[in-house]
PDB file of C-alpha atoms in Angstrom:
ATOM      1  CA  MET A 787     -23.389   1.440  12.932  1.00 76.00           C
ATOM      2  CA  LEU A 788     -21.439  -0.306  10.497  1.00 87.00           C
ATOM      3  CA  ARG A 789     -20.826  -4.077  10.758  1.00 96.00           C
ATOM      4  CA  PRO A 790     -17.172  -5.313  10.657  1.00 97.00           C
ATOM      5  CA  PHE A 791     -17.424  -6.318   7.029  1.00 97.00           C
ATOM      6  CA  GLY A 792     -19.106  -3.036   5.950  1.00 97.00           C
ATOM      7  CA  LEU A 793     -16.322  -1.131   7.875  1.00 98.00           C
ATOM      8  CA  GLY A 794     -13.714  -3.170   6.212  1.00 98.00           C
ATOM      9  CA  LEU A 795     -15.036  -2.559   2.689  1.00 98.00           C
ATOM     10  CA  LEU A 796     -15.306   1.074   3.413  1.00 98.00           C
ATOM     11  CA  VAL A 797     -11.674   1.091   4.444  1.00 98.00           C
ATOM     12  CA  LEU A 798     -10.847  -0.866   1.297  1.00 98.00           C
ATOM     13  CA  MET A 799     -12.569   1.655  -0.967  1.00 98.00           C
ATOM     14  CA  LEU A 800     -10.938   4.581   0.878  1.00 98.00           C
ATOM     15  CA  SER A 801      -7.512   3.214   0.812  1.00 98.00           C
ATOM     16  CA  LEU A 802      -7.875   2.173  -2.845  1.00 98.00           C
ATOM     17  CA  SER A 803      -9.304   5.514  -3.889  1.00 98.00           C
ATOM     18  CA  VAL A 804      -6.632   7.602  -2.146  1.00 98.00           C
ATOM     19  CA  ASP A 805      -4.021   5.453  -3.599  1.00 98.00           C
ATOM     20  CA  GLN A 806      -5.203   5.782  -7.129  1.00 98.00           C
ATOM     21  CA  VAL A 807      -6.054   9.479  -6.832  1.00 98.00           C
ATOM     22  CA  SER A 808      -2.495  10.105  -5.549  1.00 98.00           C
ATOM     23  CA  LYS A 809      -0.972   8.139  -8.285  1.00 98.00           C
ATOM     24  CA  TYR A 810      -3.086   9.996 -10.954  1.00 98.00           C
ATOM     25  CA  TRP A 811      -2.123  13.281  -9.519  1.00 98.00           C
ATOM     26  CA  ILE A 812       1.591  12.332  -9.471  1.00 98.00           C
ATOM     27  CA  LEU A 813       1.616  11.130 -13.029  1.00 98.00           C
ATOM     28  CA  TYR A 814      -0.600  13.671 -14.654  1.00 98.00           C
ATOM     29  CA  GLY A 815      -0.942  16.650 -12.267  1.00 98.00           C
ATOM     30  CA  LEU A 816       2.499  17.014 -11.048  1.00 98.00           C
ATOM     31  CA  ASN A 817       4.090  15.372 -14.139  1.00 98.00           C
ATOM     32  CA  LEU A 818       6.534  13.678 -11.870  1.00 98.00           C
ATOM     33  CA  PRO A 819       7.919  11.236 -14.566  1.00 97.00           C
ATOM     34  CA  GLU A 820       9.221  14.159 -16.442  1.00 98.00           C
ATOM     35  CA  LYS A 821      10.526  16.021 -13.361  1.00 98.00           C
ATOM     36  CA  GLY A 822      12.155  12.982 -11.798  1.00 97.00           C
ATOM     37  CA  SER A 823      12.212  14.353  -8.200  1.00 98.00           C
ATOM     38  CA  VAL A 824      10.309  17.331  -6.330  1.00 98.00           C
ATOM     39  CA  TYR A 825      11.383  18.724  -2.993  1.00 97.00           C
ATOM     40  CA  VAL A 826       8.442  18.794  -0.633  1.00 98.00           C
ATOM     41  CA  LEU A 827       9.985  19.024   2.845  1.00 97.00           C
ATOM     42  CA  PRO A 828      13.599  18.840   4.305  1.00 96.00           C
ATOM     43  CA  PHE A 829      12.752  15.143   4.922  1.00 97.00           C
ATOM     44  CA  LEU A 830      10.437  14.368   2.005  1.00 97.00           C
ATOM     45  CA  ASN A 831      10.625  14.415  -1.834  1.00 98.00           C
ATOM     46  CA  PHE A 832       8.251  12.888  -4.482  1.00 98.00           C
ATOM     47  CA  THR A 833      10.645  10.908  -6.500  1.00 98.00           C
ATOM     48  CA  MET A 834       9.345   8.892  -9.530  1.00 98.00           C
ATOM     49  CA  VAL A 835      10.067   5.153  -9.476  1.00 96.00           C
ATOM     50  CA  TRP A 836       8.511   2.503 -11.569  1.00 95.00           C
ATOM     51  CA  ASN A 837       8.581  -0.506  -9.410  1.00 91.00           C
ATOM     52  CA  HIS A 838       8.647  -3.781 -11.502  1.00 85.00           C
ATOM     53  CA  ALA A 839       9.443  -6.011  -8.540  1.00 65.00           C
ATOM     54  CA  VAL A 840       7.549  -6.442  -5.175  1.00 63.00           C
ATOM     55  CA  THR A 841       8.213  -4.860  -1.823  1.00 58.00           C
ATOM     56  CA  PHE A 842      11.704  -3.328  -1.394  1.00 50.00           C
ATOM     57  CA  GLY A 843      12.553  -4.323  -5.114  1.00 55.00           C
ATOM     58  CA  MET A 844      12.535  -8.138  -4.230  1.00 51.00           C
ATOM     59  CA  PHE A 845      12.013 -10.594  -7.160  1.00 50.00           C
ATOM     60  CA  GLY A 846      12.832  -7.860  -9.660  1.00 53.00           C
ATOM     61  CA  GLY A 847      14.785 -10.268 -11.975  1.00 51.00           C
ATOM     62  CA  VAL A 848      11.704 -12.094 -13.312  1.00 56.00           C
ATOM     63  CA  GLY A 849      11.002  -9.674 -16.189  1.00 60.00           C
ATOM     64  CA  ASN A 850       7.781  -9.065 -18.004  1.00 67.00           C
ATOM     65  CA  ALA A 851       6.311 -12.404 -16.427  1.00 67.00           C
ATOM     66  CA  GLY A 852       6.505 -10.679 -12.986  1.00 66.00           C
ATOM     67  CA  ARG A 853       3.714  -8.251 -14.121  1.00 73.00           C
ATOM     68  CA  ILE A 854       1.310 -11.155 -14.495  1.00 83.00           C
ATOM     69  CA  LEU A 855       2.660 -13.362 -11.726  1.00 85.00           C
ATOM     70  CA  PHE A 856       2.622 -10.694  -9.057  1.00 82.00           C
ATOM     71  CA  SER A 857      -0.754  -9.457 -10.019  1.00 90.00           C
ATOM     72  CA  VAL A 858      -2.254 -12.990  -9.897  1.00 91.00           C
ATOM     73  CA  ILE A 859      -0.717 -13.757  -6.470  1.00 92.00           C
ATOM     74  CA  ALA A 860      -1.943 -10.284  -5.182  1.00 92.00           C
ATOM     75  CA  LEU A 861      -5.453 -11.062  -6.375  1.00 95.00           C
ATOM     76  CA  ALA A 862      -5.443 -14.463  -4.837  1.00 96.00           C
ATOM     77  CA  VAL A 863      -4.247 -13.039  -1.633  1.00 95.00           C
ATOM     78  CA  ALA A 864      -6.902 -10.322  -1.694  1.00 96.00           C
ATOM     79  CA  ALA A 865      -9.556 -12.824  -2.282  1.00 97.00           C
ATOM     80  CA  CYS A 866      -8.414 -14.767   0.835  1.00 97.00           C
ATOM     81  CA  LEU A 867      -8.344 -11.316   2.759  1.00 97.00           C
ATOM     82  CA  LEU A 868     -11.878 -10.591   1.823  1.00 97.00           C
ATOM     83  CA  VAL A 869     -12.916 -14.101   3.297  1.00 98.00           C
ATOM     84  CA  TRP A 870     -11.129 -13.104   6.380  1.00 97.00           C
ATOM     85  CA  MET A 871     -12.835  -9.733   6.487  1.00 97.00           C
ATOM     86  CA  ALA A 872     -16.172 -11.379   6.141  1.00 97.00           C
ATOM     87  CA  ARG A 873     -15.705 -13.705   8.904  1.00 97.00           C
ATOM     88  CA  THR A 874     -14.092 -11.501  11.549  1.00 97.00           C
ATOM     89  CA  PRO A 875     -16.168 -10.220  14.423  1.00 97.00           C
ATOM     90  CA  SER A 876     -13.588  -7.512  15.022  1.00 97.00           C
ATOM     91  CA  LYS A 877     -13.995  -4.034  13.482  1.00 97.00           C
ATOM     92  CA  LEU A 878     -10.402  -3.237  13.901  1.00 97.00           C
ATOM     93  CA  THR A 879      -9.460  -6.455  12.228  1.00 98.00           C
ATOM     94  CA  ALA A 880     -11.800  -5.809   9.344  1.00 98.00           C
ATOM     95  CA  ALA A 881     -10.625  -2.348   8.915  1.00 98.00           C
ATOM     96  CA  CYS A 882      -6.918  -3.399   8.919  1.00 98.00           C
ATOM     97  CA  VAL A 883      -7.817  -6.153   6.305  1.00 98.00           C
ATOM     98  CA  GLY A 884      -9.726  -3.752   4.307  1.00 98.00           C
ATOM     99  CA  ALA A 885      -6.674  -1.399   4.165  1.00 98.00           C
ATOM    100  CA  ILE A 886      -4.317  -4.317   3.228  1.00 98.00           C
ATOM    101  CA  THR A 887      -6.657  -5.535   0.428  1.00 98.00           C
ATOM    102  CA  GLY A 888      -7.206  -1.848  -0.891  1.00 98.00           C
ATOM    103  CA  GLY A 889      -3.365  -1.496  -1.038  1.00 97.00           C
ATOM    104  CA  ALA A 890      -2.951  -4.686  -2.739  1.00 96.00           C
ATOM    105  CA  ILE A 891      -5.589  -3.950  -5.461  1.00 97.00           C
ATOM    106  CA  GLY A 892      -4.168  -0.575  -5.920  1.00 97.00           C
ATOM    107  CA  ASN A 893      -0.861  -1.955  -6.747  1.00 96.00           C
ATOM    108  CA  VAL A 894      -2.394  -4.696  -9.071  1.00 95.00           C
ATOM    109  CA  ILE A 895      -4.228  -1.799 -10.907  1.00 97.00           C
ATOM    110  CA  ASP A 896      -0.836  -0.139 -11.481  1.00 96.00           C
ATOM    111  CA  ARG A 897       0.709  -3.403 -12.894  1.00 93.00           C
ATOM    112  CA  VAL A 898      -2.083  -3.947 -15.289  1.00 93.00           C
ATOM    113  CA  ARG A 899      -2.312  -0.250 -16.292  1.00 95.00           C
ATOM    114  CA  TYR A 900       1.324   0.759 -16.487  1.00 95.00           C
ATOM    115  CA  GLY A 901       3.218  -2.618 -16.327  1.00 91.00           C
ATOM    116  CA  ALA A 902       4.837  -1.392 -12.887  1.00 93.00           C
ATOM    117  CA  VAL A 903       3.812  -0.013  -9.670  1.00 95.00           C
ATOM    118  CA  VAL A 904       4.055   3.819  -9.227  1.00 97.00           C
ATOM    119  CA  ASP A 905       6.098   4.648  -6.324  1.00 97.00           C
ATOM    120  CA  PHE A 906       6.836   8.211  -5.364  1.00 98.00           C
ATOM    121  CA  ILE A 907       7.044   8.994  -1.564  1.00 98.00           C
ATOM    122  CA  HIS A 908      10.729   9.356  -0.753  1.00 98.00           C
ATOM    123  CA  ALA A 909      11.510   9.906   3.033  1.00 97.00           C
ATOM    124  CA  HIS A 910      15.120  10.794   3.919  1.00 96.00           C
ATOM    125  CA  ALA A 911      17.003  12.583   6.719  1.00 94.00           C
ATOM    126  CA  PHE A 912      20.538  12.908   7.903  1.00 93.00           C
ATOM    127  CA  GLY A 913      22.036  10.866   5.050  1.00 91.00           C
ATOM    128  CA  TRP A 914      19.541   8.039   5.617  1.00 94.00           C
ATOM    129  CA  SER A 915      17.084   7.418   2.825  1.00 95.00           C
ATOM    130  CA  TRP A 916      14.200   4.911   2.870  1.00 90.00           C
ATOM    131  CA  TYR A 917      12.866   3.056  -0.142  1.00 91.00           C
ATOM    132  CA  VAL A 918      10.361   5.006  -2.312  1.00 95.00           C
ATOM    133  CA  PHE A 919       6.855   3.864  -1.771  1.00 96.00           C
ATOM    134  CA  ASN A 920       3.289   4.838  -2.279  1.00 97.00           C
ATOM    135  CA  VAL A 921      -0.117   5.286  -0.315  1.00 98.00           C
ATOM    136  CA  ALA A 922      -0.836   1.517  -1.057  1.00 97.00           C
ATOM    137  CA  ASP A 923       2.329   0.471   0.323  1.00 96.00           C
ATOM    138  CA  SER A 924       1.647   2.678   3.479  1.00 97.00           C
ATOM    139  CA  ALA A 925      -1.783   1.363   3.901  1.00 98.00           C
ATOM    140  CA  ILE A 926      -0.477  -2.182   3.844  1.00 97.00           C
ATOM    141  CA  VAL A 927       2.373  -1.694   6.210  1.00 96.00           C
ATOM    142  CA  CYS A 928       0.264   0.531   8.719  1.00 97.00           C
ATOM    143  CA  ALA A 929      -2.493  -2.052   8.621  1.00 98.00           C
ATOM    144  CA  VAL A 930      -0.152  -5.038   9.291  1.00 98.00           C
ATOM    145  CA  CYS A 931       1.551  -3.167  12.139  1.00 98.00           C
ATOM    146  CA  ALA A 932      -1.870  -2.384  13.735  1.00 98.00           C
ATOM    147  CA  LEU A 933      -2.795  -6.238  13.189  1.00 97.00           C
ATOM    148  CA  LEU A 934       0.459  -7.325  14.942  1.00 97.00           C
ATOM    149  CA  LEU A 935      -0.093  -4.832  17.764  1.00 96.00           C
ATOM    150  CA  GLN A 936      -3.659  -5.995  18.218  1.00 95.00           C
ATOM    151  CA  ASN A 937      -2.450  -9.653  18.470  1.00 92.00           C
ATOM    152  CA  ALA A 938       0.274  -8.781  20.813  1.00 92.00           C
ATOM    153  CA  PHE A 939      -1.945  -7.053  23.223  1.00 88.00           C
ATOM    154  CA  ALA A 940      -4.629  -9.798  22.858  1.00 82.00           C
ATOM    155  CA  GLY A 941      -1.898 -12.140  23.867  1.00 64.00           C
ATOM    156  CA  LYS A 942      -0.863 -10.233  26.875  1.00 62.00           C
ATOM    157  CA  GLN A 943      -4.565  -9.932  28.022  1.00 60.00           C
ATOM    158  CA  GLN A 944      -4.943 -13.741  27.771  1.00 56.00           C
ATOM    159  CA  GLN A 945      -1.806 -14.351  29.687  1.00 54.00           C
ATOM    160  CA  ALA A 946      -3.039 -11.896  32.604  1.00 52.00           C
ATOM    161  CA  THR A 947      -6.215 -13.959  33.059  1.00 48.00           C
TER     162      THR A 947
END
C-alpha cells in the first residue's frame, strides 16, 4: 500500500503525463492549430487557444516577461506543494496536492516550450460558453474542489463532537 507521499507523486506523474500527452496529440496528431476548432459533441469542441496569461486570461498584459514570471511563480508554488505533500498524513490531501502540482508543472512546461499554455477543451451549451482550458487546468480545479470539500466536511465533523 502506498504511503501518502508516494500516492501524491503517483497522481502528480499521472496528471502531468495525461496533460502533456493530450497536448502533444492536440498539436501534432489532430493538428488543431491549423484547424482552429473541431466539433466533438453538441456541448464540447476542441478549440485552439494559446494562453499567454494565467487562469481565465488574468494578467495577460505583461507581455513576454509573463512567460518567465508565471513560470517562476508556478515552480515556487509547486515546490511548496511538494513540501505539503511530503508532510501530510492524509492520502486524499496528498493525491489532491499531487494533481495540483502535476497540473502546474504541465502548464510551466508549455510556457517554456511554446511561450504560452496550450488550451483546447471548450465546453458550451444553450448559448453559454466556458473558458477554453486543458487537462492540467482540470486537474488543478478538481483537486482544489476536493480539498475544499474535505476541509468543509472535516470542519463539520469537528463541530459535531
